[in-house]
XYZ file of C-alpha atoms in Angstrom:
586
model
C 27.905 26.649 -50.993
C 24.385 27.168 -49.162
C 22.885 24.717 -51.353
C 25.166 22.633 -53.600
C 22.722 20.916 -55.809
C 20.993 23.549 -56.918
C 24.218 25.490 -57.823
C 25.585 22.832 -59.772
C 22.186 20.334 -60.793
C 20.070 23.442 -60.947
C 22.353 25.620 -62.676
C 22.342 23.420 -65.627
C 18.687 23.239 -65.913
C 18.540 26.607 -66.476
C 20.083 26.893 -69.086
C 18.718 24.033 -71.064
C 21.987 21.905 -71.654
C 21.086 19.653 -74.667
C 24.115 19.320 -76.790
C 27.870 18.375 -76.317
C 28.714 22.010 -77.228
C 26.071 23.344 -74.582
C 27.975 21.551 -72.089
C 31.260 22.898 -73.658
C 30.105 26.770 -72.683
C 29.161 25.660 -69.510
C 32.800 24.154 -68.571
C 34.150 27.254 -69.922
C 32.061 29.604 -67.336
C 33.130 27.288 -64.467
C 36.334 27.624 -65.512
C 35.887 31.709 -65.387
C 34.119 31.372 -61.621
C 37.044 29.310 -60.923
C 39.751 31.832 -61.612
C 37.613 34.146 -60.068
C 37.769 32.568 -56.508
C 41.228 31.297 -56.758
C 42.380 35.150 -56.932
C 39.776 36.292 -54.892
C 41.313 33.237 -51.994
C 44.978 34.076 -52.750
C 45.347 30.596 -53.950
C 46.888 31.317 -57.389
C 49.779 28.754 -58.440
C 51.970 30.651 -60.664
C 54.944 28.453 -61.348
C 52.750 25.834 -63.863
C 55.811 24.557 -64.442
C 55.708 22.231 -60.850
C 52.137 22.705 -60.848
C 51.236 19.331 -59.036
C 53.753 19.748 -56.181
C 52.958 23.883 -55.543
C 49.506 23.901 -56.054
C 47.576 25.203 -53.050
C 43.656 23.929 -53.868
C 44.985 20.505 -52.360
C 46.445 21.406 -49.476
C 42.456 22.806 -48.357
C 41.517 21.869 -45.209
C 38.583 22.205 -42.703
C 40.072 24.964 -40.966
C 40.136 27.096 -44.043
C 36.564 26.273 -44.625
C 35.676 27.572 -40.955
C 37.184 30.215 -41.664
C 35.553 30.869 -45.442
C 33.408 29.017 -46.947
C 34.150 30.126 -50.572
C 36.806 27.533 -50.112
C 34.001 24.373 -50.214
C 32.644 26.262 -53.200
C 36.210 26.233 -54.750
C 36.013 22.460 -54.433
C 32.817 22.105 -55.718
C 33.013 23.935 -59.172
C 36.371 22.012 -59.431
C 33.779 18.706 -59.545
C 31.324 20.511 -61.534
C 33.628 20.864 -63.968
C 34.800 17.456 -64.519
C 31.721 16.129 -64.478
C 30.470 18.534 -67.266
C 33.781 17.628 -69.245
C 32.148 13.882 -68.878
C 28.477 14.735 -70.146
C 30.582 16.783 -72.926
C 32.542 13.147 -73.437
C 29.333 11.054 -73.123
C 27.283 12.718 -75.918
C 30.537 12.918 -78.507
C 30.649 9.325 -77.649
C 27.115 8.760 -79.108
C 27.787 9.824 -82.352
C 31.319 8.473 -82.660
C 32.787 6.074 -80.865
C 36.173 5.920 -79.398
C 37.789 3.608 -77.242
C 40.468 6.695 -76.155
C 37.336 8.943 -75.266
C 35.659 6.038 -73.293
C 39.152 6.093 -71.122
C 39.366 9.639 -71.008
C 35.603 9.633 -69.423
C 36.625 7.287 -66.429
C 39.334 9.347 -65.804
C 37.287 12.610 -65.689
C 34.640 10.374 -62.929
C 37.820 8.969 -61.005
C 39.098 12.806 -60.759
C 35.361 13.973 -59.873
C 35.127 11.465 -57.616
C 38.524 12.272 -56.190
C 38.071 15.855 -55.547
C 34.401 14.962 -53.928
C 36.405 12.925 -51.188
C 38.543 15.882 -50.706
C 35.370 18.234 -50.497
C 33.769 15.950 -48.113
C 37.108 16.178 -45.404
C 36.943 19.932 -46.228
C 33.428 20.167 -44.929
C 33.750 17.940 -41.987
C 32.433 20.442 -39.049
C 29.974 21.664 -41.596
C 26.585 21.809 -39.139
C 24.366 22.336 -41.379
C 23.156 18.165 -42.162
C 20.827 19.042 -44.994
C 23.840 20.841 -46.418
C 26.034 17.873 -46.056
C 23.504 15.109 -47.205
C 23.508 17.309 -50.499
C 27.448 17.044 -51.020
C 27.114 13.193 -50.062
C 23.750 12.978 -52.803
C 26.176 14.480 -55.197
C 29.103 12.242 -54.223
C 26.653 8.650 -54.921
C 25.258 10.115 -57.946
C 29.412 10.569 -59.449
C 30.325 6.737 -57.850
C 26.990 5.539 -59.712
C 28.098 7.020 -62.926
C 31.953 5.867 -62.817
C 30.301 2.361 -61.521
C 27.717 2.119 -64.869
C 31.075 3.144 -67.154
C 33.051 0.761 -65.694
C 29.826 -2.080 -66.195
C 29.918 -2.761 -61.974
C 26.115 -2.877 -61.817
C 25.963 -3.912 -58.410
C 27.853 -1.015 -57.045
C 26.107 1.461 -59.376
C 22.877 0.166 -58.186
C 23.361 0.911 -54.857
C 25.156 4.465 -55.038
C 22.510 5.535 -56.993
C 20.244 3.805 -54.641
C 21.658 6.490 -51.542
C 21.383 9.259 -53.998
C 17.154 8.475 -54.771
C 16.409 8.252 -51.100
C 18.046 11.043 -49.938
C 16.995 13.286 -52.825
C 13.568 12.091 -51.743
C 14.183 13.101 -47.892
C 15.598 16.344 -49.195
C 12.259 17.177 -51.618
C 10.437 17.148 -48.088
C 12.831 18.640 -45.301
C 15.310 21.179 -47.774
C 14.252 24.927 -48.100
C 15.197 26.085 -51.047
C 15.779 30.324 -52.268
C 13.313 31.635 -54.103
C 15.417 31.577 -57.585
C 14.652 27.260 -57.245
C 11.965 24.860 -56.658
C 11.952 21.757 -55.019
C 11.160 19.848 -57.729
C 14.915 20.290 -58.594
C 15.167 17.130 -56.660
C 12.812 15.459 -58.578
C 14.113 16.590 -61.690
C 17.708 14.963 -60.883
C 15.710 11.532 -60.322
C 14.036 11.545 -63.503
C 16.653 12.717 -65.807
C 19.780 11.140 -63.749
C 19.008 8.737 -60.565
C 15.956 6.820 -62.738
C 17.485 5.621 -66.267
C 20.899 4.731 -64.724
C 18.654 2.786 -61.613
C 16.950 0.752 -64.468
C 19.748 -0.266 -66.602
C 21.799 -1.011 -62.878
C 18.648 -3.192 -61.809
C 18.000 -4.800 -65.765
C 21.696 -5.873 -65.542
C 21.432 -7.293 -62.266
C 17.862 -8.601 -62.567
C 16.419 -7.243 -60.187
C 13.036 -8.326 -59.187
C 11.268 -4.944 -58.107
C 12.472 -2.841 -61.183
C 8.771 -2.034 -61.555
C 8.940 -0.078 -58.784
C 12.015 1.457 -58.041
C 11.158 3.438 -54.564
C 10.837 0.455 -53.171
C 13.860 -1.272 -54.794
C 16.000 1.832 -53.756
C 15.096 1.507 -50.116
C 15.794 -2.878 -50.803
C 19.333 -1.827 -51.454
C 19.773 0.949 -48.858
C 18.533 -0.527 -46.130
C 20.328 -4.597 -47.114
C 23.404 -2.793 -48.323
C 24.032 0.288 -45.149
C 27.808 -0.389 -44.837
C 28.569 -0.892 -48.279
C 30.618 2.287 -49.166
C 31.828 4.255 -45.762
C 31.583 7.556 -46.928
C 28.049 6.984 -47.473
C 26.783 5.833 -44.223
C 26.822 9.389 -43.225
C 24.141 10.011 -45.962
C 21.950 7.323 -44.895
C 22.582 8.386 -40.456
C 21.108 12.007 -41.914
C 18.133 10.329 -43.392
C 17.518 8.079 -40.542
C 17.128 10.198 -38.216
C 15.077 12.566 -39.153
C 12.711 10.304 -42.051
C 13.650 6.724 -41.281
C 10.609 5.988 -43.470
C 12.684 6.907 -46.475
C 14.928 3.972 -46.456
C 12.659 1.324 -44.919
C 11.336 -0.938 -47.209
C 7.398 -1.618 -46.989
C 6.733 -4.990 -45.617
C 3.673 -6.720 -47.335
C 3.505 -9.253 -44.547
C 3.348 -6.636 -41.578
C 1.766 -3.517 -43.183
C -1.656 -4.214 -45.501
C -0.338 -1.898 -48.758
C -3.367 -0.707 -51.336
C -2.279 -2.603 -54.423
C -4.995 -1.973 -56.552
C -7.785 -0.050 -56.748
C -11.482 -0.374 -58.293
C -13.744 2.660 -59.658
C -17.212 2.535 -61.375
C -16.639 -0.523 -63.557
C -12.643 -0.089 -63.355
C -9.823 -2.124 -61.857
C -6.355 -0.657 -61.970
C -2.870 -1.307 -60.291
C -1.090 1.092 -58.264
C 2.074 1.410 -59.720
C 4.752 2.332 -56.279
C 4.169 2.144 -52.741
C 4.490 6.040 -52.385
C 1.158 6.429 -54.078
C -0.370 3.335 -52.366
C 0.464 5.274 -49.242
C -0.751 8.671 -50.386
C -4.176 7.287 -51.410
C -4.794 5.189 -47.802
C -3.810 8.371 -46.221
C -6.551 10.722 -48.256
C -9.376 7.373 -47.633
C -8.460 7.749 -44.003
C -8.861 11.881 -43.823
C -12.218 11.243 -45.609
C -13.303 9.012 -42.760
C -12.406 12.173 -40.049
C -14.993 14.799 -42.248
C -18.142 15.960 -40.617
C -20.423 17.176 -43.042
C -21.676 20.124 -41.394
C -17.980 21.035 -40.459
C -16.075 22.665 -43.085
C -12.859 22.786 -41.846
C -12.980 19.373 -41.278
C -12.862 19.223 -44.855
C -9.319 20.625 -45.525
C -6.622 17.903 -44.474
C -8.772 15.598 -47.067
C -8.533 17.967 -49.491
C -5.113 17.880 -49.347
C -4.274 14.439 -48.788
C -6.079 13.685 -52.484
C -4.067 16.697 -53.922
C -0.774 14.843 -52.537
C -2.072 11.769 -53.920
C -2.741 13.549 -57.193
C 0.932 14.918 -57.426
C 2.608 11.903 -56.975
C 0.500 10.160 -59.825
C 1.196 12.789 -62.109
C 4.987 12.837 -61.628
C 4.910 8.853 -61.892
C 3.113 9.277 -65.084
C 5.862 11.445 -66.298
C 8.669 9.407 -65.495
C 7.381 6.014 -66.978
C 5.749 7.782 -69.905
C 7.932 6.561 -72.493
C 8.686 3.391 -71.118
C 4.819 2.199 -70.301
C 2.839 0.222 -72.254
C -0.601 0.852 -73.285
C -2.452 -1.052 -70.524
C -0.081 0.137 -67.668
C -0.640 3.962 -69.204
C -4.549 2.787 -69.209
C -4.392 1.544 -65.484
C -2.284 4.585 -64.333
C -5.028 7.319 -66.368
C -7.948 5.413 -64.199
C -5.528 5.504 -60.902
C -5.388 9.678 -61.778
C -9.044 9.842 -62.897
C -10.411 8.438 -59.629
C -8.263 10.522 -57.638
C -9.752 13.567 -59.599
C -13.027 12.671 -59.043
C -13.298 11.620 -55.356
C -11.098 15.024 -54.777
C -13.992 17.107 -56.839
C -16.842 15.315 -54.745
C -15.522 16.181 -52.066
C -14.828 19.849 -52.812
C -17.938 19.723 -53.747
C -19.063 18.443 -50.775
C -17.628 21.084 -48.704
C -19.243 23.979 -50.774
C -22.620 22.410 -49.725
C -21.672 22.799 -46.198
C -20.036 26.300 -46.737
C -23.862 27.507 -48.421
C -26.041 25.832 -45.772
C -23.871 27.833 -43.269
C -24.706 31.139 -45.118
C -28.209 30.339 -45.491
C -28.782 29.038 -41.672
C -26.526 32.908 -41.121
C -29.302 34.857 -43.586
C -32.050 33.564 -41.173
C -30.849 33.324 -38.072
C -31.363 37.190 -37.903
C -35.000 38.141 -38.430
C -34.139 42.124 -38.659
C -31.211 41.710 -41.077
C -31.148 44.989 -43.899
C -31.562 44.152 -47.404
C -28.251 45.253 -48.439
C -26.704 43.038 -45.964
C -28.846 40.070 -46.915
C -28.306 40.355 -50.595
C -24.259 40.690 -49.583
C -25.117 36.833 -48.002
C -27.004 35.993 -50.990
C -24.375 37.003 -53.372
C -21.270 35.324 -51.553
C -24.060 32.302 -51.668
C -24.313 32.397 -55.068
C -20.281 32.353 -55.891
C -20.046 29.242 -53.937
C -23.093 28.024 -56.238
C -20.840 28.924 -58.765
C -17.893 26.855 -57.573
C -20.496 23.754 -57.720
C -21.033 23.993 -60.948
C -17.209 24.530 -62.213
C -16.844 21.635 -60.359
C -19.341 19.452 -62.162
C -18.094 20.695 -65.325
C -14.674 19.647 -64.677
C -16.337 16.065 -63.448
C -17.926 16.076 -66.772
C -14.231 16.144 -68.359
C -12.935 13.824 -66.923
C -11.107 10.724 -69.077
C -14.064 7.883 -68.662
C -16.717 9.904 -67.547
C -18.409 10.354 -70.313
C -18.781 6.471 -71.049
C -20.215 5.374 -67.689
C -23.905 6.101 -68.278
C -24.722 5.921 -64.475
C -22.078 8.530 -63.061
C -22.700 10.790 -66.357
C -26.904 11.007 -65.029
C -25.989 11.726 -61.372
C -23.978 14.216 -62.225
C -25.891 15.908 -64.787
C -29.366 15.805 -62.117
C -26.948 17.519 -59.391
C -25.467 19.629 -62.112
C -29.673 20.929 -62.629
C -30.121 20.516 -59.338
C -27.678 23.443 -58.063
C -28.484 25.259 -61.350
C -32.371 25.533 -59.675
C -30.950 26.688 -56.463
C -28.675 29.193 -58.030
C -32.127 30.442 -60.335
C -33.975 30.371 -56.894
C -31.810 32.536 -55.070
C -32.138 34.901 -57.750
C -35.475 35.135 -57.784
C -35.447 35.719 -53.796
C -33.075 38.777 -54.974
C -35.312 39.810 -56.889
C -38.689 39.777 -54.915
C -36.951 41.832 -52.067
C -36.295 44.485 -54.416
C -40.106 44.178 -55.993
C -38.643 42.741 -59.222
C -41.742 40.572 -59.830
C -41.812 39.841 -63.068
C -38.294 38.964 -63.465
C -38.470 36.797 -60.113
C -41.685 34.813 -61.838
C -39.300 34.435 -65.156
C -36.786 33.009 -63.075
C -38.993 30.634 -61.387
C -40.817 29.600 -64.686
C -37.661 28.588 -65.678
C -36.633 26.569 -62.496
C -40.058 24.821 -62.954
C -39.148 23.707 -66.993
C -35.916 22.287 -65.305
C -37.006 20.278 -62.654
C -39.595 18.566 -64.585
C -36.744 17.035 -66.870
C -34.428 15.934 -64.168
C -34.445 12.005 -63.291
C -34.426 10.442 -59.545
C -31.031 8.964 -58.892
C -30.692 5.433 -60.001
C -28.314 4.648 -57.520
C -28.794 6.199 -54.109
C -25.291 4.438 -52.580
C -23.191 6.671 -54.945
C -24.432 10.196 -53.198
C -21.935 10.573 -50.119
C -22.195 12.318 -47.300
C -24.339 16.002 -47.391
C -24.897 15.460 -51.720
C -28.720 16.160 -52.115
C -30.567 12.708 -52.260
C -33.816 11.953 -54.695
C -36.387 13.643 -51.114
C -34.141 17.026 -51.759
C -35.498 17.182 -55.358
C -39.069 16.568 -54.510
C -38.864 18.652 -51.873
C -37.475 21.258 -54.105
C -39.995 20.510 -56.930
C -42.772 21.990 -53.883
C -40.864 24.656 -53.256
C -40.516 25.751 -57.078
C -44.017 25.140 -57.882
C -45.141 27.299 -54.212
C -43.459 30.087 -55.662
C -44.361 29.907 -59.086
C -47.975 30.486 -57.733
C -47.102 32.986 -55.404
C -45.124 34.867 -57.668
C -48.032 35.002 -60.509
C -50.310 36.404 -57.998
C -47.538 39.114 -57.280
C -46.887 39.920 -60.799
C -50.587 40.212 -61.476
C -51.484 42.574 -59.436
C -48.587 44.825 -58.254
C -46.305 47.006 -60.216
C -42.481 46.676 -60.639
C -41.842 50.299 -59.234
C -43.105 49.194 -55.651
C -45.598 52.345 -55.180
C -48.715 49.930 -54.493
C -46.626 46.578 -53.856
C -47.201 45.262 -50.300
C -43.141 44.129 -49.828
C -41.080 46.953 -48.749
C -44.262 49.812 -49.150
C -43.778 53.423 -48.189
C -47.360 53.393 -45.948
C -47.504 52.292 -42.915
C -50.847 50.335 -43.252
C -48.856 47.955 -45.225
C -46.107 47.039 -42.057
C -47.376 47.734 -38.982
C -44.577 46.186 -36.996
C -42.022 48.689 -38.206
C -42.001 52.359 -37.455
C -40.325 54.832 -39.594
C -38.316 57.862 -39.023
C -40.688 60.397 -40.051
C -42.008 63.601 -39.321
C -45.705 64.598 -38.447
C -46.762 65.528 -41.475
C -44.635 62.859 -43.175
C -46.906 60.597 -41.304
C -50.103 61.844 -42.009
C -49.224 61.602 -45.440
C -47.808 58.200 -45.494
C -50.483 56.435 -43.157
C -52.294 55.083 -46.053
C -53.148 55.742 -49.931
C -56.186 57.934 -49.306
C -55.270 60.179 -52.952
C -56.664 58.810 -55.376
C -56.526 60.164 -59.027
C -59.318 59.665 -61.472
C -59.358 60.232 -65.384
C -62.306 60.729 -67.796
C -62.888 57.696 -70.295
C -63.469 59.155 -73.685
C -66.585 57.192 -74.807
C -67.581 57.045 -78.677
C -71.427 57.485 -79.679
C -71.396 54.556 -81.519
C -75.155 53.905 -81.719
C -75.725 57.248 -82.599
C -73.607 56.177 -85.816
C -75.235 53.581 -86.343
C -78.765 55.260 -86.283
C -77.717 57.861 -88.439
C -77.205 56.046 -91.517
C -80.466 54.534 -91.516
C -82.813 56.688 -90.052
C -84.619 59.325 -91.532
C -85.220 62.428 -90.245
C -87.851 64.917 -91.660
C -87.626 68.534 -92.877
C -83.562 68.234 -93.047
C -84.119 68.755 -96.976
C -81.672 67.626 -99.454
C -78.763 65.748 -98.624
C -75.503 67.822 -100.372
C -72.426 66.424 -101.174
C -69.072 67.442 -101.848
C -67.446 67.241 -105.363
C -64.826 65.110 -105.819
C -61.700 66.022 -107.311
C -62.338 64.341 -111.025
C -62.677 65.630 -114.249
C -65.815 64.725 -114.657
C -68.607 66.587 -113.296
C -71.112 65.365 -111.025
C -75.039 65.649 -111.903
C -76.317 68.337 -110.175
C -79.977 67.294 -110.292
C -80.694 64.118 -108.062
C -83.901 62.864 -107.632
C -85.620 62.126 -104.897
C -86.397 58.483 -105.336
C -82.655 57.494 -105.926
C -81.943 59.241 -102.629
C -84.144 57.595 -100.712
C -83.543 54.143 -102.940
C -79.945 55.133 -101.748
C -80.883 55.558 -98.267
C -82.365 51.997 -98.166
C -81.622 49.070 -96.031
C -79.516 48.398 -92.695
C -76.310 50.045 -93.109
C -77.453 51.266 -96.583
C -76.467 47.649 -97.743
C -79.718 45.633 -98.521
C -82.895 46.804 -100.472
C -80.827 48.736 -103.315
């Protein structure tokens, strides 16, 4: 009995009730839980045969419900059951119909709506309010449904009107166990409250149906004494949320009708959205750049807004047209993308923080400035998910002037994320790869294009001076890089950054011994190796010079059948020997 809707409302949902036989199992376990408490209460009436005058469930009262409380739940399956033996009725009736079966449905509403009047005297020093605004939700939502099968629109409107505004005040005040969400309460507006609200306000002609918060809160707040019982329900909400039943006045309060994005203009389709997006524009107004914390109640605000788009999306899904479902996708797009600037926005802020912490302390140790650098580089990271997601956005893609912002701040952060790298890597003497890395930032900035409108970049978002400034920056250590990469190793024996001698950083003294010292003052070993040289002008004088008394030249044999002449004379040795290189004069 702790929390009646979701043990009647949120039981069902669980188990996926589709069909009339669906509903017919469920009855049947209600029926079980019933006999259950009835022995487990003493309340059993055994002589069936005068059932109406002996049975005890109707002679309940508050005092035993003080005293146990399983006694309210007793009354409360007895509803749930009769209203399940109605849903049962409703869908056999809309395959078949029957004029019997439509009578036999307002009976099984009169009865549920009987034993909800009975509950509601049971519970009457209940002190729980939340608890008793759900019995009284539950109540309007029965009177709505025996109102719309008996065709009295006007009373059907306004029951169901009670039941939408308080299941709205409950959504925000009503903690729920863990085994339920609160969008329980939203689920019983779209799938019960809404459609019977619409046909209730067709019938009548209503002329907010469009938006039915605000005609809900119309009828609650014109209609307060209507039904008695449910006064109660609409004292809870007042006091605590009068907001909820208060219709928005166009002529005292200024209300965001419409909105316009890029080269879109769309209608907002209900006040609570309206509302939800002036509150996230005002937040926005409150955040200082350099402050990120001041960035979190705007952050939130546009999720809010985002939330209550999406669930209005869902609900008029089916019955939208295509140029309301057009105006409500641009009312969600710009929500998206003025919640991703500004996320992005605050990761700016959260890396200029760890860069101004990296050097703010002159003597900070490597490891614990590339820790800085790598928490630096997640946030980076974070950017650039968020421009992706930007990037797939509905409508994005066809505005040519958002698309080339974000794809220069999309390079832009993809240079500073390269950049940091390469600072990574020059620390640790990693020249080479540091020069790669810069190479590379200097091929991308060259491509990227100035911002063609300025007014779009809000608040800390770099500007068209950040990307020359970082073009000098890139192309400063591109040159100072090469020189580093040209002339010291990638080991870090003769590199002048983090060097083992002490010639090379005299403002630091190490740990070391005396003779560590003496060894490490400077590079004074120095190895040398022999160059093997190759006579090669010798070789080149000994094929043409000739040098006297060296007798007869001999050669070997080659390995051919044919035997060489062993008698040679002179002149074809020397007619041999003629020329430069033994090429010319033969």
């Amino acid at each position: 009995m702790d929390f009646p809707l979701a043990n009647t409302y949120g039981a069902r949902s669980e188990l996926f009730l589709q069909s009339a036989d669906d509903y017919h199992r469920q009855r049947h376990r209600i029926n079980k839980r019933l006999n259950k408490l009835r022995r487990n209460l003493n309340i059993v009436t055994k002589d069936t045969k005068n059932y109406k005058e002996k049975c005890k469930e109707n002679t309940i009262s508050a005092e035993n419900y003080d005293m146990d409380t399983a006694f309210g739940d007793l009354s409360l399956y007895q509803i749930e059951r009769d209203l399940l033996y109605a849903q049962e009725t409703r869908l056999l009736l809309d395959v078949h119909t029957s004029k019997s079966k439509e009578r036999f449905l307002v009976s099984k509403y009169k009865k549920a709506l009987k034993n909800a009047h009975h509950l509601l005297s049971v519970i009457a020093n209940e002190q729980d309010q939340y608890k008793v605004l759900e019995i009284l939700t539950y109540t309007a939502i029965i009177d709505g449904s025996l109102a719309v099968t008996k065709r009295k629109y006007g009373d059907a409107l306004y029951s169901f009107s009670v039941a939408r505004c308080s299941l709205q005040f409950l959504y925000t005040h009503q903690n729920l166990p863990a085994a339920f969400t609160k969008e329980l309460y939203y689920d019983i507006i779209d799938l019960v409250v809404d459609p019977a609200l619409k046909v209730a306000a067709l019938q009548t002609k209503s002329s907010t149906i469009s938006d039915l918060a605000q005609l809900s809160k119309e009828q609650v707040f014109s209609n307060r004494g209507k039904l008695s019982y449910l006064s109660k329900a609409i004292q809870i909400v007042e006091k605590e949320g009068p907001s909820y039943i208060t219709p928005s006045n166009e002529e005292e309060s200024e209300v965001l009708r419409e909105i316009t994005w890029s080269s879109y203009t769309a209608k907002i389709c209900s006040n609570e959205i309206s509302l939800a997006i002036m509150k996230a524009n005002e937040e926005l107004k409150q955040v200082v750049d350099s402050d990120t914390s001041s960035y979190d109640s705007a952050l939130m605000s546009y999720l809010d807004a985002i939330s209550f788009q999406e669930q209005e999306m869902e609900r008029s899904e089916a019955d939208a047209d295509d140029a309301e479902s057009q105006e409500q996708h641009i009312v969600l797009t710009y929500l998206k993308y003025n919640y991703l600037l500004l996320r992005i926005r605050r990761d700016i802020a959260i890396m200029k923080d760890l860069d101004n912490k990296a050097m703010a302390k002159n003597n900070l140790s490597r490891q614990k400035l590339l820790e800085l650098w790598k928490d630096y580089l997640k946030v980076n990271d974070s950017i650039l998910d968020s421009f992706n997601e930007v990037k797939e956005l509905p409508g994005i893609a066809n505005d040519d002037d958002i698309m080339d912002m974000i794809i220069t701040l999309d390079v832009y952060f993809q240079i500073k994320k390269q950049m940091k790298l390469a600072q990574a890597y020059l620390i640790s003497n990693g020249y080479v790869a540091s020069l790669a890395l810069v190479s590379n930032c200097n091929d991308l900035i060259e491509s990227v294009k100035p911002f063609s409108n300025a007014d779009e970049l809000k608040g800390n978002l770099p500007k068209n001076s950040d990307i020359e400034d970082l073009k000098v920056k890139v192309n400063e250590e591109k040159s100072k890089l090469f020189i580093l990469a040209s002339y010291f190793k990638d080991n870090g024996e003769s590199a002048p950054v983090g060097s083992k001698y002490l010639i090379d950083e005299v403002k630091k003294f190490p740990e070391y011994s005396a003779t560590q010292l003496l060894e490490n003052i400077a590079p004074l070993k120095v190895d040398f190796e022999p160059v093997n040289v190759k006579p090669v002008l010798f070789d080149i004088g000994y094929n043409y010079i000739k040098y006297e008394g060296v007798g007869e030249r001999h050669f070997s044999k080659k390995n051919t059948d044919e035997p060489m002449r062993e008698n040679v004379s002179d002149d074809s040795i020397d007619r041999k020997k003629g020329g430069f290189f033994g090429l010319f004069g033969r």
